[in-house]
Amino acid sequence: MAETLVLIEHDRQHAKRPSLHAITLARQLGGEYALLVLGHGLDEIAASLVSYGACAVLVADHPALAEPLADRYATVIVEAARKQGAKTLLGTSSTFSKDVLPRAAALLDAPMVTDVLAIEETDGSISYRRPINAGSILATIKVEGDRRVLTVRATAFEAPAANAAPCPTERFAFDATSLPSGMEFISREQRKSDRPDLTEARVVVSGGRPLKDKETFERLVGGLADALEGAVGATRAAVDADMAPNDYQIGQTGKIVAPELYIALGISGAIQHLAGIKDSRIIVAINKDPDAPIFQMATYGLVGDLHQIVPQLIELIRRS
Amino acid sequence: MKVLVPFKSVPDPNDATVAGAAASMPKSVINPFDEIAIEEALRIRERGEAAEIVGVTIGASAVDEQIRAALAMGVDRAIRIDDSRALDPYAVARILRALIEKEAPHVVIMGKQAVDDDSNQVGQMLAGLLGWPQATFVSKIEFLDNKTRARCTRETDAGLEVVAIELPAIITTDLRLNEPRYVSLPGLMKARRKPIEILSCDQLRVTVRPLTTTLSTSRPPKRAAGTRVDSVEELMAKLRGEAKVL
Ligand SMILES: Cc1cc2nc3c(=O)[nH]c(=O)nc-3n(C[C@H](O)[C@H](O)[C@H](O)COP(=O)(O)OP(=O)(O)OC[C@H]3O[C@@H](n4cnc5c(N)ncnc54)[C@H](O)[C@@H]3O)c2cc1C
């Protein structure tokens, strides 16, 4: 039995680090929490999760779960939540959890709060703070009923320490023959990259509309990111124009990042983009328009043509 | 094939962009992701794969303007479920389920998120309630096998993914699916004459109460305005010295 069940996401080799940040909220909520991981061939991933202070690591390991199909996954997650008697089902905001957890919430007949930034206690009951309207407003939400589903913003919660005495891993058994079968996995784009993951990187370099095409984008944005051993991001305008793949998009409707250093190249600073970068420690903006809104929130702003500035910057970093 | 498109009326996101902060009274528009859903339904009908497109929204009569816009884009028939409460995504999903059971569409296409509330829940909840397959964050839709299945490309954190789903199903749209057409003035004039069917939750035999409530709202702390630097060298010096990030 566990008060809270935390869904952990993985890439088949490792648990995704941002998905561990939900554990920090589970600790703040108090009570026992179990971790749940679904997939196929999970032994090593499960073993890597035993020291996070959970009462158990539940492992739903089955060929039918080899691909994250929402209908099957939600069914298994809900069964696990019921068996644990969990009042709170938790995950970290990502396209994986956004796909699966609202479906699980409906099956649990429970309301859901997306993108929790913090919990607040008012009159002995807990409410949740979350961003709305592209992060321009923070709302405090009260939830009724005894069950709820939450996703957290990884950037708003610290990584949990892995220093607890190891807990047991339990195989979570379910009837695979009764899983829904209306969804079939066909393929996933394979793109090898030596760059760090966007949501985990210490440095992120992003490019906007004036990067023109794939080649220029890769040479300037990719080149600067490599010089700094950082990740590459993009605005919606750059993704729409096919300069960068969709998973590079940062912002309200893309990824949320909070690196030590964020460098915005030719980015105007629309609120939809700023929503995804606000919590970065240092923001550098390079833009030829001195009135670009991005300068109002950049720690350091440099006015000028990125086509001249970026090669100089790469050169300077490489030389030092 | 019958396509049902639920849509929401939201404050114009471009208004807020221009003003730098939400204007006092921004005009309302169809949620951009839902507009993409409507556009996709129109294209499916234009390729001869759909016979009817039904648009549905929930709200008081103030949202009729967005319903007119949907009709002007080319939606065949529009329904407004008359409910002016501050509903949460789960309540919306339960109301839509009742309507879908009545309308029996072959496919439901809707936005992945509303840009005011940013919850990204309704489509997935609806699929769960109906026990239907779902394809979320979709940037391409093709119907297969005599329209009994759909092959959908999804935009995920790890890049594009392709799934095949059996119909009926719920599909939620991402930005790259299409670029919605502009509404023409004659289209808008014509839409003024199309009827809007109005239904109540009672008529749909659904009783819902939102389980989440907003207690308060506030503005997030502003980032302090930074410093201008005049050269690449000065920038490097700041990043090394003051910011200690290199
Ligand atoms: C529903 C919806 C969701 C959205 N979601 C997102 C999202 O998640 N993420 C996102 O990023 N956007 C999103 N947007 C889009 C957002 O509103 C902006 O349109 C977008 O962020 C602008 O991208 P940009 O800054 O690259 O382009 P622009 O706004 O066109 O800015 C380009 C900038 O480059 C500068 N520039 C031009 N040439 C040079 C040069 N040679 N050297 C230096 N600077 C130069 C210009 O001065 C300008 O400031 C969304 C919009 C909507 C409606």
Coordinates of N, CA and C in Angstrom, one line a residue, chain B residues 7-144:
Chain B
F7 N -14.4 22.4 -29.8 CA -13.5 23.6 -29.8 C -13.8 24.5 -28.6
K8 N -12.8 25.3 -28.2 CA -13.0 26.2 -27.1 C -12.7 27.6 -27.5
S9 N -13.4 28.5 -26.9 CA -13.2 29.9 -27.1 C -12.1 30.4 -26.1
V10 N -11.1 31.1 -26.5 CA -10.0 31.5 -25.6 C -9.6 33.0 -25.9
P11 N -9.0 33.7 -25.0 CA -8.5 35.0 -25.3 C -7.5 34.9 -26.3
D12 N -7.5 35.8 -27.3 CA -6.5 35.8 -28.4 C -5.1 35.8 -27.9
P13 N -4.4 34.7 -28.2 CA -3.0 34.7 -27.7 C -2.1 35.7 -28.3
N14 N -2.5 36.2 -29.5 CA -1.6 37.2 -30.2 C -1.8 38.5 -29.5
D15 N -3.0 38.8 -28.9 CA -3.2 40.0 -28.2 C -2.1 40.2 -27.1
A16 N -2.0 39.1 -26.3 CA -1.1 39.1 -25.1 C 0.3 39.3 -25.6
T17 N 0.6 38.7 -26.8 CA 2.0 38.8 -27.3 C 2.3 40.3 -27.6
V18 N 1.4 40.9 -28.2 CA 1.6 42.3 -28.6 C 1.8 43.2 -27.4
A19 N 0.9 43.0 -26.5 CA 0.9 43.9 -25.3 C 2.0 43.6 -24.3
G20 N 2.6 42.4 -24.5 CA 3.6 42.0 -23.5 C 3.1 41.4 -22.3
A21 N 1.8 41.7 -22.0 CA 1.1 41.1 -20.8 C -0.4 41.1 -21.3
A22 N -1.2 40.2 -20.7 CA -2.5 40.1 -21.1 C -3.2 41.5 -21.1
A23 N -3.8 41.8 -22.2 CA -4.5 43.1 -22.2 C -5.7 43.0 -21.3
S24 N -6.4 44.1 -21.0 CA -7.5 44.1 -20.1 C -8.6 43.3 -20.6
M25 N -8.9 43.5 -21.9 CA -10.1 42.7 -22.5 C -9.7 42.2 -23.9
P26 N -8.9 41.2 -24.0 CA -8.5 40.7 -25.3 C -9.7 40.1 -26.0
K27 N -9.8 40.2 -27.3 CA -10.9 39.5 -28.0 C -10.8 38.0 -27.9
S28 N -11.9 37.3 -28.1 CA -11.9 35.9 -28.0 C -11.7 35.3 -29.4
V29 N -11.1 34.2 -29.5 CA -10.9 33.5 -30.7 C -11.1 32.0 -30.5
I30 N -11.2 31.2 -31.6 CA -11.1 29.8 -31.4 C -9.7 29.4 -31.0
N31 N -9.6 28.6 -29.9 CA -8.3 28.1 -29.5 C -7.5 27.6 -30.7
P32 N -6.2 28.2 -30.9 CA -5.5 27.9 -32.1 C -5.4 26.4 -32.4
F33 N -5.2 25.5 -31.4 CA -5.1 24.1 -31.7 C -6.4 23.5 -32.2
D34 N -7.5 24.1 -31.7 CA -8.8 23.6 -32.2 C -9.1 24.1 -33.6
E35 N -8.5 25.3 -33.9 CA -8.7 25.8 -35.3 C -7.9 24.8 -36.3
I36 N -6.8 24.3 -35.8 CA -6.1 23.4 -36.6 C -6.9 22.1 -36.8
A37 N -7.6 21.7 -35.7 CA -8.5 20.5 -35.8 C -9.6 20.7 -36.8
I38 N -10.2 21.9 -36.8 CA -11.3 22.2 -37.7 C -10.7 22.2 -39.2
E39 N -9.6 22.8 -39.4 CA -9.0 22.8 -40.7 C -8.7 21.4 -41.2
E40 N -8.3 20.5 -40.3 CA -8.0 19.2 -40.7 C -9.3 18.5 -41.1
A41 N -10.3 18.7 -40.4 CA -11.6 18.1 -40.7 C -12.1 18.5 -42.1
L42 N -11.9 19.8 -42.4 CA -12.3 20.4 -43.7 C -11.5 19.7 -44.8
R43 N -10.2 19.5 -44.5 CA -9.4 18.9 -45.6 C -9.8 17.4 -45.8
I44 N -10.1 16.8 -44.7 CA -10.6 15.4 -44.8 C -11.9 15.3 -45.7
R45 N -12.8 16.2 -45.4 CA -14.0 16.3 -46.2 C -13.7 16.7 -47.6
E46 N -12.7 17.6 -47.8 CA -12.4 18.0 -49.2 C -11.8 16.9 -50.0
R47 N -11.1 15.9 -49.3 CA -10.5 14.8 -50.0 C -11.6 13.7 -50.3
G48 N -12.8 14.0 -49.8 CA -13.9 13.0 -50.0 C -13.9 11.9 -49.0
E49 N -13.2 12.1 -47.9 CA -13.2 11.0 -46.9 C -14.2 11.3 -45.8
A50 N -14.8 12.5 -45.7 CA -15.8 12.7 -44.6 C -17.0 13.3 -45.3
A51 N -18.2 13.0 -44.8 CA -19.4 13.6 -45.3 C -19.9 14.7 -44.5
E52 N -19.6 14.7 -43.2 CA -20.2 15.7 -42.3 C -19.2 16.1 -41.2
I53 N -19.1 17.4 -40.9 CA -18.3 17.9 -39.8 C -19.2 18.6 -38.8
V54 N -19.2 18.1 -37.6 CA -20.0 18.7 -36.5 C -19.1 19.4 -35.6
G55 N -19.3 20.7 -35.3 CA -18.5 21.4 -34.4 C -19.3 21.5 -33.1
V56 N -18.6 21.4 -32.0 CA -19.3 21.6 -30.7 C -18.4 22.4 -29.7
T57 N -19.1 23.3 -29.0 CA -18.4 24.0 -27.9 C -19.3 24.1 -26.7
I58 N -18.7 24.4 -25.6 CA -19.5 24.5 -24.3 C -19.4 25.9 -23.8
G59 N -20.5 26.6 -23.5 CA -20.4 27.9 -23.0 C -21.7 28.6 -23.1
A60 N -21.7 29.9 -22.6 CA -22.9 30.8 -22.7 C -22.9 31.4 -24.1
S61 N -23.9 32.2 -24.4 CA -24.1 32.7 -25.8 C -22.9 33.6 -26.3
A62 N -22.1 34.0 -25.3 CA -20.9 34.8 -25.7 C -20.0 34.1 -26.7
V63 N -20.0 32.7 -26.7 CA -19.1 32.0 -27.6 C -19.7 31.8 -29.0
D64 N -21.0 32.3 -29.2 CA -21.6 32.1 -30.5 C -20.7 32.8 -31.6
E65 N -20.0 33.8 -31.2 CA -19.1 34.4 -32.2 C -18.1 33.4 -32.8
Q66 N -17.5 32.7 -31.9 CA -16.5 31.7 -32.3 C -17.2 30.5 -33.1
I67 N -18.4 30.2 -32.7 CA -19.2 29.2 -33.4 C -19.4 29.7 -34.9
R68 N -19.7 31.0 -35.0 CA -19.9 31.5 -36.4 C -18.6 31.4 -37.1
A69 N -17.5 31.7 -36.5 CA -16.2 31.6 -37.2 C -16.0 30.1 -37.6
A70 N -16.4 29.1 -36.8 CA -16.2 27.7 -37.2 C -17.1 27.4 -38.4
L71 N -18.3 27.9 -38.3 CA -19.2 27.7 -39.4 C -18.7 28.3 -40.7
A72 N -18.2 29.5 -40.5 CA -17.6 30.3 -41.7 C -16.4 29.5 -42.3
M73 N -15.6 28.9 -41.5 CA -14.5 28.1 -42.0 C -15.1 26.9 -42.8
G74 N -16.3 26.4 -42.5 CA -16.8 25.3 -43.3 C -17.4 24.2 -42.5
V75 N -17.5 24.3 -41.2 CA -18.1 23.2 -40.4 C -19.6 23.2 -40.8
D76 N -20.1 21.9 -41.0 CA -21.5 21.8 -41.5 C -22.6 22.1 -40.5
R77 N -22.3 21.8 -39.2 CA -23.4 21.9 -38.2 C -22.7 22.2 -36.9
A78 N -23.3 23.1 -36.1 CA -22.7 23.5 -34.9 C -23.6 23.3 -33.7
I79 N -23.1 22.9 -32.6 CA -23.8 22.6 -31.4 C -23.2 23.4 -30.2
R80 N -24.0 24.1 -29.5 CA -23.4 24.8 -28.3 C -24.1 24.1 -27.1
I81 N -23.3 23.6 -26.2 CA -23.8 23.0 -24.9 C -23.8 24.2 -24.0
D82 N -25.0 24.6 -23.5 CA -25.2 25.8 -22.8 C -24.8 25.6 -21.3
D83 N -23.7 26.0 -21.0 CA -23.2 25.8 -19.6 C -22.2 26.9 -19.3
S84 N -22.5 27.8 -18.4 CA -21.6 29.0 -18.3 C -20.7 28.8 -17.0
R85 N -20.7 27.6 -16.4 CA -19.8 27.5 -15.2 C -18.3 27.4 -15.6
A86 N -17.5 27.6 -14.6 CA -16.0 27.4 -14.8 C -15.8 25.9 -14.7
L87 N -15.8 25.2 -15.9 CA -15.6 23.8 -15.8 C -14.2 23.4 -15.8
D88 N -13.8 22.2 -15.3 CA -12.5 21.8 -15.4 C -12.4 20.7 -16.5
P89 N -11.2 20.3 -16.9 CA -11.1 19.4 -18.1 C -11.9 18.1 -17.9
Y90 N -11.9 17.6 -16.7 CA -12.6 16.3 -16.5 C -14.1 16.5 -16.7
A91 N -14.6 17.6 -16.2 CA -16.1 17.9 -16.4 C -16.3 18.1 -17.9
V92 N -15.5 18.8 -18.6 CA -15.6 19.0 -20.1 C -15.6 17.6 -20.8
A93 N -14.7 16.8 -20.4 CA -14.6 15.4 -21.0 C -15.9 14.7 -20.8
R94 N -16.5 14.8 -19.6 CA -17.7 14.0 -19.3 C -18.9 14.5 -20.1
I95 N -18.9 15.9 -20.2 CA -20.0 16.4 -21.1 C -19.9 16.0 -22.5
L96 N -18.6 16.1 -23.0 CA -18.4 15.7 -24.4 C -18.7 14.2 -24.6
R97 N -18.4 13.4 -23.7 CA -18.7 12.0 -23.8 C -20.2 11.8 -24.1
A98 N -21.0 12.5 -23.3 CA -22.5 12.4 -23.5 C -22.9 12.8 -24.9
L99 N -22.3 13.9 -25.4 CA -22.6 14.3 -26.7 C -22.2 13.3 -27.8
I100 N -21.0 12.8 -27.6 CA -20.4 11.8 -28.6 C -21.2 10.6 -28.6
E101 N -21.7 10.1 -27.5 CA -22.6 8.9 -27.5 C -23.9 9.2 -28.3
K102 N -24.3 10.5 -28.3 CA -25.5 10.8 -29.0 C -25.2 11.0 -30.5
E103 N -24.1 11.6 -30.8 CA -23.8 11.9 -32.2 C -23.1 10.8 -33.0
A104 N -22.4 9.9 -32.2 CA -21.7 8.7 -32.8 C -20.8 9.1 -34.0
P105 N -19.9 9.9 -33.8 CA -18.9 10.2 -34.9 C -17.9 9.1 -35.1
H106 N -17.3 9.0 -36.3 CA -16.3 8.0 -36.6 C -14.9 8.5 -36.0
V107 N -14.8 9.8 -35.9 CA -13.5 10.2 -35.4 C -13.7 11.6 -34.8
V108 N -13.0 11.9 -33.7 CA -13.1 13.2 -33.0 C -11.7 13.8 -33.1
I109 N -11.7 15.0 -33.7 CA -10.4 15.7 -33.8 C -10.5 17.0 -33.0
M110 N -9.5 17.2 -32.1 CA -9.5 18.4 -31.2 C -8.1 18.8 -30.9
G111 N -8.0 20.1 -30.4 CA -6.7 20.6 -30.0 C -6.0 19.8 -28.9
K112 N -4.7 19.8 -28.9 CA -4.0 19.1 -27.8 C -4.1 19.9 -26.5
Q113 N -4.2 21.2 -26.6 CA -4.4 22.0 -25.3 C -5.1 23.3 -25.7
A114 N -5.7 23.8 -24.7 CA -6.3 25.2 -24.8 C -5.2 26.1 -24.3
V115 N -5.0 27.2 -25.1 CA -3.8 28.1 -24.7 C -4.1 29.0 -23.6
D116 N -5.3 29.0 -23.0 CA -5.6 29.8 -21.8 C -5.3 29.0 -20.6
D117 N -5.8 27.7 -20.5 CA -5.6 26.9 -19.3 C -4.4 26.0 -19.4
D118 N -4.0 25.7 -20.6 CA -2.7 24.9 -20.8 C -2.8 23.5 -20.1
S119 N -3.9 22.9 -20.0 CA -4.0 21.6 -19.2 C -3.6 20.4 -20.1
N120 N -4.0 20.4 -21.3 CA -3.6 19.2 -22.2 C -4.2 17.9 -21.6
Q121 N -5.5 17.9 -21.3 CA -6.1 16.7 -20.7 C -7.3 16.2 -21.4
V122 N -8.2 17.1 -22.0 CA -9.5 16.7 -22.4 C -9.6 15.5 -23.4
G123 N -8.8 15.6 -24.4 CA -8.8 14.5 -25.4 C -8.5 13.2 -24.9
Q124 N -7.5 13.1 -24.1 CA -7.1 11.8 -23.5 C -8.1 11.3 -22.5
M125 N -8.7 12.2 -21.7 CA -9.7 11.8 -20.8 C -10.9 11.3 -21.5
L126 N -11.3 12.0 -22.6 CA -12.4 11.5 -23.4 C -12.2 10.1 -24.0
A127 N -11.0 9.9 -24.5 CA -10.7 8.6 -25.0 C -10.8 7.5 -23.9
G128 N -10.3 7.9 -22.7 CA -10.4 6.9 -21.6 C -11.9 6.6 -21.2
L129 N -12.7 7.7 -21.2 CA -14.1 7.5 -20.8 C -14.8 6.7 -21.8
L130 N -14.5 6.9 -23.1 CA -15.2 6.1 -24.1 C -14.6 4.8 -24.4
G131 N -13.4 4.5 -23.9 CA -12.7 3.3 -24.2 C -12.2 3.3 -25.6
W132 N -12.0 4.4 -26.2 CA -11.5 4.5 -27.6 C -10.0 4.7 -27.7
P133 N -9.4 4.3 -28.8 CA -8.0 4.6 -29.0 C -7.7 6.1 -29.1
Q134 N -6.5 6.5 -28.9 CA -6.2 7.9 -29.0 C -4.9 8.1 -29.7
A135 N -4.8 9.2 -30.4 CA -3.5 9.6 -31.0 C -3.3 11.1 -30.6
T136 N -2.3 11.4 -29.8 CA -2.2 12.8 -29.3 C -1.0 13.5 -30.0
F137 N -1.1 14.8 -30.0 CA 0.0 15.7 -30.6 C 0.3 15.3 -32.0
V138 N -0.7 15.2 -32.8 CA -0.6 14.7 -34.1 C -0.2 15.7 -35.2
S139 N 0.7 15.4 -36.1 CA 1.1 16.3 -37.2 C 0.8 15.7 -38.5
K140 N 0.2 14.5 -38.6 CA -0.2 13.9 -39.9 C -1.2 12.8 -39.7
I141 N -2.3 12.8 -40.4 CA -3.4 11.8 -40.3 C -3.7 11.2 -41.7
E142 N -3.7 9.9 -41.8 CA -4.1 9.2 -43.0 C -5.1 8.1 -42.6
F143 N -6.1 8.0 -43.4 CA -7.1 6.9 -43.0 C -6.7 5.7 -43.9
L144 N -6.9 4.5 -43.2 CA -6.5 3.3 -43.9 C -7.6 2.3 -43.8

